[in-house]
Tab-separated table of N, CA, C and O in Angstrom:
chain	number	residue	atom	x	y	z
F	24	LEU	N	0.914	-1.297	-0.071
F	24	LEU	CA	0.114	-0.061	-0.028
F	24	LEU	C	0.893	1.275	-0.079
F	24	LEU	O	1.919	1.164	0.632
F	25	THR	N	0.439	2.293	-0.615
F	25	THR	CA	1.247	3.537	-0.480
F	25	THR	C	0.070	4.624	-0.636
F	25	THR	O	-0.950	4.637	-0.610
F	26	SER	N	0.723	5.784	-0.235
F	26	SER	CA	-0.021	7.148	-0.173
F	26	SER	C	0.603	7.962	-1.154
F	26	SER	O	1.716	7.863	-1.692
F	27	CYS	N	-0.017	9.170	-1.517
F	27	CYS	CA	0.259	10.020	-2.502
F	27	CYS	C	-0.085	11.484	-1.895
F	27	CYS	O	-0.936	11.314	-1.338
F	28	GLY	N	0.464	12.469	-2.519
F	28	GLY	CA	0.047	13.669	-2.195
F	28	GLY	C	0.434	14.163	-0.909
F	28	GLY	O	-0.279	15.213	-0.429
F	29	GLY	N	1.356	13.815	-0.218
F	29	GLY	CA	1.791	14.086	0.821
F	29	GLY	C	1.111	13.621	2.135
F	29	GLY	O	1.108	14.225	3.169
F	30	ALA	N	0.189	12.619	1.919
F	30	ALA	CA	-0.538	12.117	2.932
F	30	ALA	C	0.295	11.471	3.998
F	30	ALA	O	1.324	10.852	3.705
F	31	ILE	N	0.075	11.764	5.238
F	31	ILE	CA	0.814	11.121	6.303
F	31	ILE	C	-0.079	10.181	7.262
F	31	ILE	O	-1.201	10.560	7.654
F	32	GLY	N	0.511	9.075	7.319
F	32	GLY	CA	-0.071	8.003	8.195
F	32	GLY	C	-1.175	7.123	7.499
F	32	GLY	O	-1.940	6.378	8.378
F	33	PHE	N	-1.085	6.975	6.140
F	33	PHE	CA	-2.045	6.198	5.450
F	33	PHE	C	-1.938	4.862	5.616
F	33	PHE	O	-2.973	4.144	5.680
F	34	ALA	N	-0.715	4.338	5.352
F	34	ALA	CA	-0.530	2.950	4.922
F	34	ALA	C	-1.103	1.748	6.148
F	34	ALA	O	-1.776	0.793	5.870
F	35	LEU	N	-0.918	2.336	7.455
F	35	LEU	CA	-1.229	1.471	8.445
F	35	LEU	C	-2.888	1.002	8.688
F	35	LEU	O	-3.271	0.045	8.703
F	36	PRO	N	-3.672	2.267	8.476
F	36	PRO	CA	-5.057	1.887	8.581
F	36	PRO	C	-5.628	1.544	7.261
F	36	PRO	O	-6.518	0.546	7.331
F	37	ALA	N	-5.005	1.804	6.251
F	37	ALA	CA	-5.317	1.311	5.111
F	37	ALA	C	-4.948	-0.113	4.949
F	37	ALA	O	-5.880	-1.034	4.366
F	38	ALA	N	-3.943	-0.774	5.480
F	38	ALA	CA	-3.515	-2.174	5.429
F	38	ALA	C	-4.759	-2.801	6.227
F	38	ALA	O	-5.260	-3.896	5.980
F	39	VAL	N	-5.281	-2.336	7.361
F	39	VAL	CA	-6.482	-2.910	8.157
F	39	VAL	C	-7.562	-3.120	7.328
F	39	VAL	O	-8.107	-4.163	7.108
F	40	GLY	N	-7.742	-1.967	6.445
F	40	GLY	CA	-9.008	-2.104	5.609
F	40	GLY	C	-8.826	-3.166	4.509
F	40	GLY	O	-9.774	-3.972	4.329
F	41	ALA	N	-7.545	-3.255	3.970
F	41	ALA	CA	-7.320	-4.134	2.912
F	41	ALA	C	-7.449	-5.646	3.518
F	41	ALA	O	-7.971	-6.472	2.737
F	42	ALA	N	-6.996	-5.952	4.772
F	42	ALA	CA	-7.003	-7.120	5.335
F	42	ALA	C	-8.546	-7.520	5.679
F	42	ALA	O	-8.613	-8.834	5.437
F	43	LEU	N	-9.234	-6.711	6.228
F	43	LEU	CA	-10.709	-6.928	6.374
F	43	LEU	C	-11.564	-7.344	5.103
F	43	LEU	O	-12.247	-8.085	4.983
F	44	ALA	N	-11.091	-6.563	4.025
F	44	ALA	CA	-11.721	-6.831	2.699
F	44	ALA	C	-11.291	-8.009	1.967
F	44	ALA	O	-12.036	-8.521	1.129
F	45	ALA	N	-10.117	-8.430	2.239
F	45	ALA	CA	-9.471	-9.744	1.286
F	45	ALA	C	-9.092	-10.733	2.623
F	45	ALA	O	-7.844	-10.930	2.663
F	46	PRO	N	-9.961	-11.321	3.351
F	46	PRO	CA	-9.456	-12.299	4.414
F	46	PRO	C	-8.686	-13.475	3.669
F	46	PRO	O	-9.239	-13.931	2.536
F	47	GLY	N	-7.871	-13.967	4.307
F	47	GLY	CA	-6.986	-15.056	3.782
F	47	GLY	C	-5.897	-14.577	2.824
F	47	GLY	O	-5.310	-15.519	2.280
F	48	ARG	N	-5.832	-13.438	2.568
F	48	ARG	CA	-4.619	-12.947	1.703
F	48	ARG	C	-3.850	-12.006	2.546
F	48	ARG	O	-4.373	-11.278	3.310
F	49	ARG	N	-2.429	-12.223	2.669
F	49	ARG	CA	-1.497	-11.391	3.445
F	49	ARG	C	-1.314	-9.944	2.884
F	49	ARG	O	-1.348	-9.913	1.494
F	50	VAL	N	-1.492	-9.106	3.559
F	50	VAL	CA	-1.272	-7.494	3.074
F	50	VAL	C	-0.043	-6.975	3.488
F	50	VAL	O	0.426	-7.286	4.664
F	51	LEU	N	0.863	-6.472	2.538
F	51	LEU	CA	2.010	-5.835	2.986
F	51	LEU	C	1.906	-4.252	3.167
F	51	LEU	O	1.479	-3.654	2.087
F	52	ALA	N	2.316	-3.826	4.108
F	52	ALA	CA	2.355	-2.267	4.351
F	52	ALA	C	3.693	-1.755	4.516
F	52	ALA	O	4.399	-2.369	5.478
F	53	LEU	N	4.044	-0.772	3.623
F	53	LEU	CA	5.323	-0.140	3.925
F	53	LEU	C	5.242	1.241	4.215
F	53	LEU	O	4.500	2.039	3.671
F	54	GLU	N	5.866	1.524	5.474
F	54	GLU	CA	5.562	2.751	6.048
F	54	GLU	C	6.900	3.420	6.713
F	54	GLU	O	7.767	2.575	7.078
F	55	GLY	N	6.911	4.555	6.350
F	55	GLY	CA	8.201	5.200	7.252
F	55	GLY	C	7.853	5.446	8.647
F	55	GLY	O	6.708	5.652	9.099
F	56	ASP	N	8.956	5.506	9.359
F	56	ASP	CA	8.578	6.040	10.742
F	56	ASP	C	7.899	7.007	11.321
F	56	ASP	O	7.060	7.083	12.004
F	57	GLY	N	7.969	8.147	10.740
F	57	GLY	CA	7.368	9.382	10.866
F	57	GLY	C	5.807	9.269	10.555
F	57	GLY	O	5.037	9.517	11.236
F	58	SER	N	5.636	8.574	9.374
F	58	SER	CA	4.177	8.575	8.883
F	58	SER	C	3.565	7.550	10.129
F	58	SER	O	2.503	7.766	10.281
F	59	GLY	N	4.182	6.657	10.322
F	59	GLY	CA	3.515	5.445	11.167
F	59	GLY	C	3.148	5.954	12.484
F	59	GLY	O	2.398	5.664	13.214
F	60	MET	N	3.944	7.143	12.796
F	60	MET	CA	3.569	7.721	14.144
F	60	MET	C	2.184	8.304	14.285
F	60	MET	O	1.516	8.521	15.375
F	61	TYR	N	1.670	8.711	13.052
F	61	TYR	CA	0.310	9.335	13.038
F	61	TYR	C	-0.780	8.353	13.255
F	61	TYR	O	-1.971	8.652	13.744
F	62	THR	N	-0.444	6.960	12.908
F	62	THR	CA	-1.508	5.971	13.250
F	62	THR	C	-1.027	4.645	13.737
F	62	THR	O	-1.515	3.675	13.534
F	63	LEU	N	-0.327	4.948	14.740
F	63	LEU	CA	0.283	3.733	15.531
F	63	LEU	C	-0.637	2.874	15.998
F	63	LEU	O	-0.583	1.726	16.104
F	64	GLN	N	-1.816	3.377	16.393
F	64	GLN	CA	-2.895	2.555	16.970
F	64	GLN	C	-3.739	1.392	16.139
F	64	GLN	O	-4.121	0.538	16.631
F	65	SER	N	-3.262	1.628	14.944
F	65	SER	CA	-3.607	0.567	13.753
F	65	SER	C	-2.998	-0.713	14.466
F	65	SER	O	-3.533	-1.738	13.987
F	66	LEU	N	-1.702	-0.813	15.019
F	66	LEU	CA	-1.103	-1.943	15.230
F	66	LEU	C	-2.053	-2.867	16.191
F	66	LEU	O	-2.050	-3.837	16.220
F	67	TRP	N	-2.656	-2.019	17.263
F	67	TRP	CA	-3.478	-2.620	18.340
F	67	TRP	C	-4.575	-3.399	17.303
F	67	TRP	O	-5.120	-4.579	17.768
F	68	THR	N	-5.259	-2.652	16.502
F	68	THR	CA	-6.336	-3.194	15.693
F	68	THR	C	-5.952	-4.401	14.968
F	68	THR	O	-6.681	-5.325	14.801
F	69	MET	N	-4.796	-4.351	14.508
F	69	MET	CA	-4.303	-5.725	13.493
F	69	MET	C	-4.068	-6.913	14.587
F	69	MET	O	-4.719	-8.000	14.274
F	70	ALA	N	-3.814	-6.478	15.909
F	70	ALA	CA	-3.576	-7.559	16.740
F	70	ALA	C	-5.041	-8.286	17.318
F	70	ALA	O	-5.113	-9.266	17.300
F	71	ARG	N	-5.848	-7.063	17.478
F	71	ARG	CA	-7.096	-7.487	18.139
F	71	ARG	C	-8.014	-8.252	17.314
F	71	ARG	O	-8.461	-9.255	17.503
F	72	GLU	N	-7.655	-8.017	15.949
F	72	GLU	CA	-8.633	-8.770	14.840
F	72	GLU	C	-7.838	-9.832	14.156
F	72	GLU	O	-8.332	-10.504	13.308
F	73	ASN	N	-6.389	-10.093	14.682
F	73	ASN	CA	-5.581	-11.092	14.100
F	73	ASN	C	-5.685	-11.176	12.629
F	73	ASN	O	-5.734	-12.071	12.000
F	74	LEU	N	-5.243	-9.961	12.239
F	74	LEU	CA	-5.141	-9.713	10.665
F	74	LEU	C	-3.831	-10.145	10.034
F	74	LEU	O	-2.827	-9.946	10.609
F	75	ASP	N	-3.779	-10.945	8.936
F	75	ASP	CA	-2.629	-11.211	8.290
F	75	ASP	C	-1.818	-9.845	7.631
F	75	ASP	O	-2.197	-9.916	6.297
F	76	ILE	N	-1.174	-9.173	8.312
F	76	ILE	CA	-0.512	-7.945	7.905
F	76	ILE	C	0.748	-7.957	8.241
F	76	ILE	O	1.248	-8.297	9.313
F	77	THR	N	1.731	-7.752	7.299
F	77	THR	CA	3.163	-7.547	7.333
F	77	THR	C	3.505	-6.132	7.198
F	77	THR	O	3.131	-5.710	6.141
F	78	VAL	N	3.820	-5.440	8.243
F	78	VAL	CA	4.218	-4.051	8.385
F	78	VAL	C	5.680	-3.926	8.327
F	78	VAL	O	6.303	-4.534	9.073
F	79	VAL	N	6.261	-3.099	7.498
F	79	VAL	CA	7.807	-2.948	7.308
F	79	VAL	C	7.850	-1.342	7.542
F	79	VAL	O	7.207	-0.547	6.740
F	80	ILE	N	8.389	-1.133	8.602
F	80	ILE	CA	8.610	0.310	9.047
F	80	ILE	C	10.046	0.720	8.732
F	80	ILE	O	11.022	0.045	9.109
F	81	PHE	N	10.158	1.691	7.748
F	81	PHE	CA	11.724	2.266	7.340
F	81	PHE	C	12.084	3.249	8.397
F	81	PHE	O	11.452	4.349	8.397
F	82	VAL	N	12.948	3.022	9.191
F	82	VAL	CA	13.519	3.890	10.222
F	82	VAL	C	14.495	4.685	9.791
F	82	VAL	O	15.958	4.369	9.402
F	83	ASN	N	14.189	6.038	9.436
F	83	ASN	CA	15.225	6.994	8.986
F	83	ASN	C	15.435	8.090	10.157
F	83	ASN	O	15.914	9.063	9.946
F	84	ARG	N	14.385	7.976	11.134
F	84	ARG	CA	14.435	8.996	12.297
F	84	ARG	C	14.111	10.403	12.084
F	84	ARG	O	14.394	11.185	12.621
F	85	ALA	N	13.176	10.603	10.939
F	85	ALA	CA	12.725	11.833	10.481
F	85	ALA	C	11.354	11.831	9.766
F	85	ALA	O	11.094	10.792	9.495
F	86	TYR	N	10.908	12.928	9.789
F	86	TYR	CA	9.547	13.183	9.139
F	86	TYR	C	10.262	13.419	7.603
F	86	TYR	O	9.945	14.698	7.246
F	87	GLY	N	10.380	12.518	6.840
F	87	GLY	CA	10.775	12.855	5.531
F	87	GLY	C	9.898	13.437	4.541
F	87	GLY	O	10.295	14.261	3.882
F	88	ILE	N	8.778	13.187	4.776
F	88	ILE	CA	7.637	13.721	3.803
F	88	ILE	C	7.607	15.324	4.201
F	88	ILE	O	7.507	16.096	3.080
F	89	LEU	N	7.724	15.692	5.312
F	89	LEU	CA	7.756	16.942	5.706
F	89	LEU	C	8.755	17.907	5.143
F	89	LEU	O	8.818	18.896	4.770
F	90	ARG	N	9.937	17.120	5.171
F	90	ARG	CA	11.184	17.713	4.529
F	90	ARG	C	11.062	18.008	3.166
F	90	ARG	O	11.401	19.153	2.599
F	91	GLY	N	10.269	16.947	2.530
F	91	GLY	CA	10.177	17.125	1.079
F	91	GLY	C	9.255	18.279	0.785
F	91	GLY	O	9.333	18.982	-0.001
F	92	GLU	N	8.157	18.501	1.594
F	92	GLU	CA	7.160	19.621	1.460
F	92	GLU	C	7.898	20.896	1.694
F	92	GLU	O	7.356	21.768	0.719
F	93	LEU	N	8.594	20.929	2.652
F	93	LEU	CA	9.409	22.237	2.718
F	93	LEU	C	10.139	22.625	1.517
F	93	LEU	O	10.201	23.779	1.308
F	94	ALA	N	11.043	21.566	1.063
F	94	ALA	CA	11.790	21.928	-0.078
F	94	ALA	C	10.847	22.353	-1.304
F	94	ALA	O	11.222	23.059	-2.020
F	95	ALA	N	9.646	21.635	-1.411
F	95	ALA	CA	8.813	21.944	-2.533
F	95	ALA	C	8.160	23.336	-2.632
F	95	ALA	O	7.891	23.905	-3.728
F	96	VAL	N	8.061	23.946	-1.313
F	96	VAL	CA	7.663	25.554	-1.320
F	96	VAL	C	8.678	26.300	-1.186
F	96	VAL	O	8.609	27.456	-1.005
F	97	GLY	N	10.082	25.912	-1.429
F	97	GLY	CA	11.159	26.795	-1.546
F	97	GLY	C	11.435	27.255	-0.056
F	97	GLY	O	12.002	28.424	-0.074
F	98	ALA	N	11.306	26.596	0.858
F	98	ALA	CA	11.521	27.039	2.189
F	98	ALA	C	13.171	27.271	2.606
F	98	ALA	O	13.510	27.778	3.624
F	99	GLY	N	13.917	26.475	1.538
F	99	GLY	CA	15.365	26.458	1.894
F	99	GLY	C	15.712	25.672	2.975
F	99	GLY	O	15.082	24.599	3.350
F	100	THR	N	16.906	25.638	3.403
F	100	THR	CA	17.519	24.901	4.305
F	100	THR	C	16.955	25.174	5.795
F	100	THR	O	17.022	26.275	6.183
F	101	PRO	N	16.467	23.962	6.479
F	101	PRO	CA	15.788	24.242	7.555
F	101	PRO	C	16.845	24.629	8.738
F	101	PRO	O	17.848	24.171	8.680
F	102	GLY	N	16.362	25.581	9.708
F	102	GLY	CA	17.361	26.004	10.571
F	102	GLY	C	17.153	25.021	11.731
F	102	GLY	O	16.457	23.960	11.729
F	103	LYS	N	18.118	25.237	13.027
F	103	LYS	CA	18.048	24.327	13.841
F	103	LYS	C	16.776	23.976	14.492
F	103	LYS	O	16.498	22.873	14.773
F	104	ARG	N	15.856	24.799	14.886
F	104	ARG	CA	14.547	24.514	15.331
F	104	ARG	C	13.757	23.612	14.500
F	104	ARG	O	13.062	22.906	14.926
F	105	ALA	N	13.583	24.221	13.149
F	105	ALA	CA	12.905	23.426	12.321
F	105	ALA	C	13.339	22.092	12.240
F	105	ALA	O	12.651	21.034	12.033
F	106	GLU	N	14.768	21.973	11.992
F	106	GLU	CA	15.451	20.779	11.958
F	106	GLU	C	14.950	19.554	13.087
F	106	GLU	O	14.664	18.383	13.006
F	107	ASP	N	15.020	20.114	14.409
F	107	ASP	CA	14.640	19.518	15.431
F	107	ASP	C	13.109	19.000	15.416
F	107	ASP	O	12.986	18.000	15.837
F	108	MET	N	12.396	19.749	14.842
F	108	MET	CA	10.792	19.494	14.490
F	108	MET	C	10.679	18.333	13.449
F	108	MET	O	9.645	17.713	13.808
F	109	LEU	N	11.646	18.209	12.648
F	109	LEU	CA	11.526	17.042	11.662
F	109	LEU	C	12.270	16.016	12.094
F	109	LEU	O	12.219	14.771	11.392
F	110	SER	N	12.817	16.017	13.176
F	110	SER	CA	13.486	14.738	13.799
F	110	SER	C	12.681	13.710	14.652
F	110	SER	O	11.891	14.330	15.365
F	111	LEU	N	12.938	12.623	14.556
F	111	LEU	CA	12.374	11.475	15.426
F	111	LEU	C	13.268	11.092	16.404
F	111	LEU	O	13.507	9.772	16.705
F	112	ARG	N	14.164	12.016	16.873
F	112	ARG	CA	15.213	11.470	17.923
F	112	ARG	C	14.770	12.131	19.426
F	112	ARG	O	14.001	13.052	19.391
F	113	ARG	N	15.615	11.694	20.285
F	113	ARG	CA	15.377	12.305	21.608
F	113	ARG	C	14.034	12.175	22.045
F	113	ARG	O	13.328	13.125	22.317
F	114	PRO	N	13.466	10.848	22.376
F	114	PRO	CA	14.264	9.520	22.382
F	114	PRO	C	14.166	8.958	20.904
F	114	PRO	O	13.109	9.132	20.172
F	115	ASP	N	15.065	8.058	20.772
F	115	ASP	CA	14.599	7.346	19.355
F	115	ASP	C	13.793	6.298	19.640
F	115	ASP	O	13.301	5.780	20.738
F	116	LEU	N	12.697	6.055	18.635
F	116	LEU	CA	11.688	5.219	18.768
F	116	LEU	C	12.111	3.685	18.592
F	116	LEU	O	13.144	3.522	17.677
F	117	ASP	N	11.391	3.046	19.418
F	117	ASP	CA	11.694	1.531	19.409
F	117	ASP	C	10.607	0.876	18.844
F	117	ASP	O	9.650	0.427	19.413
F	118	TRP	N	10.230	0.743	17.348
F	118	TRP	CA	9.098	0.242	16.868
F	118	TRP	C	9.038	-1.240	17.315
F	118	TRP	O	7.866	-1.710	17.392
F	119	SER	N	10.066	-1.935	17.287
F	119	SER	CA	9.468	-3.294	17.803
F	119	SER	C	9.007	-3.424	19.092
F	119	SER	O	8.191	-4.144	19.288
F	120	SER	N	9.564	-2.604	20.017
F	120	SER	CA	8.871	-2.692	21.379
F	120	SER	C	7.368	-2.309	21.257
F	120	SER	O	6.547	-2.604	21.920
F	121	LEU	N	7.075	-1.043	20.511
F	121	LEU	CA	5.865	-0.389	20.384
F	121	LEU	C	4.940	-1.345	19.849
F	121	LEU	O	3.838	-1.618	20.325
F	122	ALA	N	5.377	-2.309	18.768
F	122	ALA	CA	4.465	-3.234	18.077
F	122	ALA	C	4.292	-4.429	19.275
F	122	ALA	O	3.161	-4.775	19.386
F	123	ARG	N	5.299	-4.947	19.890
F	123	ARG	CA	4.951	-6.058	20.895
F	123	ARG	C	4.123	-5.517	21.995
F	123	ARG	O	3.217	-6.462	22.441
F	124	GLY	N	4.071	-4.117	22.390
F	124	GLY	CA	3.073	-3.664	23.358
F	124	GLY	C	1.902	-3.773	22.894
F	124	GLY	O	1.014	-3.534	24.017
F	125	MET	N	1.626	-3.866	21.586
F	125	MET	CA	0.219	-3.816	21.102
F	125	MET	C	-0.080	-5.010	20.839
F	125	MET	O	-1.150	-5.306	19.991
F	126	GLY	N	0.615	-6.162	20.981
F	126	GLY	CA	0.384	-7.562	20.650
F	126	GLY	C	0.675	-7.952	19.225
F	126	GLY	O	0.223	-9.027	18.896
F	127	VAL	N	1.696	-7.140	18.513
F	127	VAL	CA	2.063	-7.554	17.200
F	127	VAL	C	3.515	-8.179	17.519
F	127	VAL	O	4.486	-7.471	18.056
F	128	ALA	N	3.836	-9.295	16.971
F	128	ALA	CA	5.243	-9.856	16.779
F	128	ALA	C	5.992	-8.947	15.934
F	128	ALA	O	5.558	-8.320	14.904
F	129	ALA	N	7.336	-8.739	16.427
F	129	ALA	CA	8.120	-7.696	15.860
F	129	ALA	C	9.460	-8.221	15.930
F	129	ALA	O	10.046	-8.786	16.759
F	130	GLN	N	10.293	-7.468	14.856
F	130	GLN	CA	11.812	-7.702	14.914
F	130	GLN	C	12.347	-6.698	14.211
F	130	GLN	O	11.892	-6.077	13.368
F	131	ARG	N	13.800	-6.304	14.584
F	131	ARG	CA	14.412	-5.276	13.972
F	131	ARG	C	15.498	-5.901	13.064
F	131	ARG	O	15.921	-7.057	13.366
F	132	VAL	N	15.662	-5.517	11.862
F	132	VAL	CA	16.669	-5.998	11.056
F	132	VAL	C	17.633	-4.817	10.459
F	132	VAL	O	17.208	-3.492	10.562
F	133	ASP	N	18.744	-5.178	10.190
F	133	ASP	CA	19.819	-4.019	9.837
F	133	ASP	C	20.252	-4.295	8.155
F	133	ASP	O	21.120	-3.482	7.918
F	134	ASP	N	20.108	-5.261	7.601
F	134	ASP	CA	20.575	-5.499	6.476
F	134	ASP	C	19.764	-6.441	5.453
F	134	ASP	O	18.559	-6.772	5.938
F	135	LEU	N	19.786	-6.223	4.111
F	135	LEU	CA	18.669	-6.831	3.201
F	135	LEU	C	18.372	-8.416	3.223
F	135	LEU	O	17.336	-8.693	3.021
F	136	GLN	N	19.472	-9.079	3.800
F	136	GLN	CA	19.235	-10.451	3.916
F	136	GLN	C	18.368	-10.775	5.198
F	136	GLN	O	17.516	-11.666	5.201
F	137	ALA	N	18.799	-10.108	6.195
F	137	ALA	CA	17.750	-10.106	7.396
F	137	ALA	C	16.184	-9.673	7.090
F	137	ALA	O	15.343	-10.586	7.523
F	138	LEU	N	16.157	-8.677	6.220
F	138	LEU	CA	14.804	-8.243	6.017
F	138	LEU	C	14.188	-9.521	4.982
F	138	LEU	O	12.909	-9.798	5.260
F	139	GLY	N	14.921	-10.083	4.196
F	139	GLY	CA	14.309	-11.117	3.224
F	139	GLY	C	13.894	-12.172	4.190
F	139	GLY	O	12.768	-12.969	4.005
F	140	ARG	N	14.713	-12.579	5.249
F	140	ARG	CA	14.195	-13.646	6.147
F	140	ARG	C	12.965	-13.397	6.999
F	140	ARG	O	12.279	-14.151	7.237
F	141	ALA	N	13.065	-12.275	7.349
F	141	ALA	CA	11.813	-11.694	8.189
F	141	ALA	C	10.542	-11.832	7.377
F	141	ALA	O	9.613	-12.142	7.993
F	142	LEU	N	10.864	-11.366	6.075
F	142	LEU	CA	9.455	-11.230	5.265
F	142	LEU	C	9.020	-12.822	5.134
F	142	LEU	O	7.776	-13.083	5.213
F	143	GLN	N	9.974	-13.698	4.863
F	143	GLN	CA	9.473	-14.906	4.709
F	143	GLN	C	8.895	-15.744	5.944
F	143	GLN	O	7.850	-16.402	5.721
F	144	ARG	N	9.446	-15.280	7.031
F	144	ARG	CA	8.887	-15.762	8.403
F	144	ARG	C	7.384	-15.174	8.506
F	144	ARG	O	6.466	-15.833	8.930
F	145	SER	N	7.298	-13.917	8.148
F	145	SER	CA	6.123	-13.276	8.501
F	145	SER	C	5.036	-13.738	7.494
F	145	SER	O	3.844	-14.034	8.242
F	146	TYR	N	5.246	-14.160	6.236
F	146	TYR	CA	4.219	-14.589	5.262
F	146	TYR	C	3.947	-16.071	5.741
F	146	TYR	O	2.840	-16.446	5.278
F	147	ALA	N	4.802	-16.856	6.338
F	147	ALA	CA	4.549	-18.143	6.810
F	147	ALA	C	3.882	-18.108	8.144
F	147	ALA	O	3.359	-19.413	8.694
F	148	THR	N	3.450	-17.258	8.845
F	148	THR	CA	2.923	-17.008	10.226
F	148	THR	C	1.729	-16.211	10.163
F	148	THR	O	1.748	-15.157	9.632
F	149	PRO	N	0.563	-16.849	10.598
F	149	PRO	CA	-0.719	-16.066	10.714
F	149	PRO	C	-0.692	-14.945	11.673
F	149	PRO	O	0.065	-15.096	12.632
F	150	GLY	N	-1.368	-13.931	11.270
F	150	GLY	CA	-1.424	-12.845	12.107
F	150	GLY	C	-0.590	-11.732	11.635
F	150	GLY	O	0.209	-11.747	10.912
F	151	PRO	N	-0.454	-10.545	12.399
F	151	PRO	CA	0.178	-9.420	12.156
F	151	PRO	C	1.686	-9.602	12.562
F	151	PRO	O	2.027	-10.227	13.425
F	152	THR	N	2.585	-8.974	11.951
F	152	THR	CA	3.910	-8.891	12.207
F	152	THR	C	4.351	-7.537	11.705
F	152	THR	O	4.010	-6.972	10.603
F	153	LEU	N	5.404	-7.159	12.499
F	153	LEU	CA	6.025	-5.685	12.140
F	153	LEU	C	7.532	-5.961	12.051
F	153	LEU	O	8.289	-6.669	12.813
F	154	ILE	N	8.169	-5.444	10.840
F	154	ILE	CA	9.590	-5.624	10.678
F	154	ILE	C	10.134	-4.120	10.904
F	154	ILE	O	9.655	-3.491	10.117
F	155	GLU	N	11.070	-4.001	11.759
F	155	GLU	CA	11.562	-2.609	11.889
F	155	GLU	C	12.758	-2.510	11.084
F	155	GLU	O	13.885	-3.120	11.524
F	156	ALA	N	12.691	-1.899	9.778
F	156	ALA	CA	14.114	-1.908	8.922
F	156	ALA	C	14.776	-0.717	9.333
F	156	ALA	O	14.281	0.338	8.992
F	157	MET	N	16.056	-0.756	9.885
F	157	MET	CA	16.831	0.273	10.211
F	157	MET	C	17.574	0.703	8.846
F	157	MET	O	18.304	0.013	8.182
F	158	LEU	N	17.485	2.100	8.598
F	158	LEU	CA	18.148	2.677	7.369
F	158	LEU	C	19.524	3.064	7.689
F	158	LEU	O	19.710	3.573	8.747
């Protein structure tokens, strides 16, 4: 699933809808960490309904879409305060712990081979899974 037009937080609730609409088919949701923060509660719904969803969170520790929007309107290089508002640091988010706290199996991966193995495990296991992909 993907979003367009600068929408933030679309993939997780859309994955819930897709899984409800197509039971028996695994849904793959690809989401950035900043975008995922807007609809984090979707993980709880995935667990509660035991939906076959694989969530891959791409962790870049920033609101990347907002950086792009600033650039698109010609705002120039963000200053220190603006840069701090675009950051997802202090504290760093731990998506695996957040997911497990909502009842979703989760793991962190650091390279492409580990991501491939995590995807295979997720597709072979019923219910929701979150993969925290460190960029």
